[in-house]
Amino acid sequence: MENFARIIFLGAAGVVTGSKFLIETSERNILIDCGMFQGLKELRELNWSNLPVDVTSIDLVLLTHGHLDHVGYLPRLLKQGFRGKIIGTAPTLAIAEIILKDSAKIHEEDAKKANKDKFTKHNPALPFYTKFETEKTIAQFQVELPDKWIRLSEHISYRFQYNGHIIGATFIELDINGKRFVFSGDIGRPNDYLLNDPKKPEWADFLFVESTYGNKLHPKDNVEDILSQLINETIHKKGNLIIPSFAVERLQTLMYLLWELYKKNKIPNIPIFIDSPMGNNVLEVFRRFPKWHKLSLADYNAMCNHINIIQSYKETWETIDDKRSKIIIAGSGMVTGGRVLTYLQQLIDEPSTTVLLVGYQAEGTRGRQLQDGVHEIRFFGKYYPVKATIKHIESLSAHADQNDLLNWMSNIKNTPEKVFLVHGESMALDGFRVKIKNTYNWQVNIPKLTDVEKILI
């Protein structure tokens, strides 16, 4: 075997989203994650470009977890000639299937709407990928167990390890010629409502670690108190509490919290509507994989029975027309698409509406605009005045903060030859670089998009 590996940073380098790391060796070419860029328009436009590598030479894809910014580029990879296996844990592939199908549906609907309403400079507007292309992608999925070393070739093995964050999520250890490469994926938080604590790597010659909150600590908010206060204020204003939510994990956590608040008599029996077809499917993944989370079957059933799950677009409009004070949880979490746009289009100009943002809002998303206090916002080609109250809870984030990240690395027995900080905006990356240097005295690198790192092994 030749004595080097080439790492090509095809995404999540200098930015949070678009996770793609290609490892080229003389035995196998392995892509870790295959996600879409989200947020700023200049990033989203990168999604439409072919990868600057020979995609037909990639042997397999290993997935850390099922979020769109880690799996959403897979159908485009196939379009460019990839024919290998796409490997992940069973819940990761179940989530990836849900997210890809939902994404394809949205891409097709958006293209159709753009062409019909003529708010596109493309003639015609095309979907990023179709349902048919998604089905072809899913046919290449292969489930692998966690905690087990899998041999790929004579000198290459890999292992998935539990990582919290969302159901099925892992970090990936790759042994190449006796050197250990560790890809963190997205690291979850200790003491999560639904998930167990992340495991920790014990050896890393080359460490690739996410830095989304690399320069921040999550506030020690009492989420239950904040939620119950907002809900009681909503009832007092005779308004609606709209919570844009990621369909995976965040939505289930909110369901659990609202059910707990009701059980503890901290909130009255206010109607709660979940309007996220994808979120409903994710609930089914929780039912199918009980060993991957903390909820008992009894708690799971009781929680689901407490909530009104919207099944059709007709019911969406019935919910908007319902004059009662209510809680509406709808996708997407960064207000980039999905059912939440319909609710906000109708209700964001009413002072009795409260919008609660419950997670990271990437640059360039409507969620970030709302968080930053814009006076108007654009949906479906038109501007709407923002008269609703906008609130933000950061402490529900599924991402580790700076202390959690440092703690996740604390069991590594050796000094890594190199640490690469990925999945972060520039301030977070640089703040975390300094903190790692001060804490562990490790050599830290911040790669940029399309950087190539040649590593002796």
GROMACS .gro file of C-alpha atoms in nm, residues 16 23 51 159 165-166 176 178 192 207 253 287 317 329 338 379 409 419:
model
   18
   16VAL     CA    1  -2.138   2.468   0.891
   23ILE     CA    2  -1.036   1.005   0.171
   51LEU     CA    3  -1.802   1.777  -0.732
  159ARG     CA    4  -1.640   0.151   1.305
  165HIS     CA    5  -2.734   1.438   1.854
  166ILE     CA    6  -3.019   1.258   1.668
  176ILE     CA    7  -0.591   0.312   0.751
  178GLY     CA    8  -0.254   0.147   1.144
  192ASP     CA    9  -3.039   1.500   2.655
  207LEU     CA   10  -0.920   1.416   1.423
  253THR     CA   11  -3.814   1.664   2.211
  287ARG     CA   12  -4.099   0.334   1.773
  317TRP     CA   13  -5.576   2.553   0.658
  329ILE     CA   14  -4.503   2.295   1.555
  338GLY     CA   15  -4.201   2.324   0.454
  379PHE     CA   16  -4.239   3.411   0.141
  409MET     CA   17  -1.212   1.476   2.314
  419VAL     CA   18  -0.677   1.819   1.430
   0.00000   0.00000   0.00000
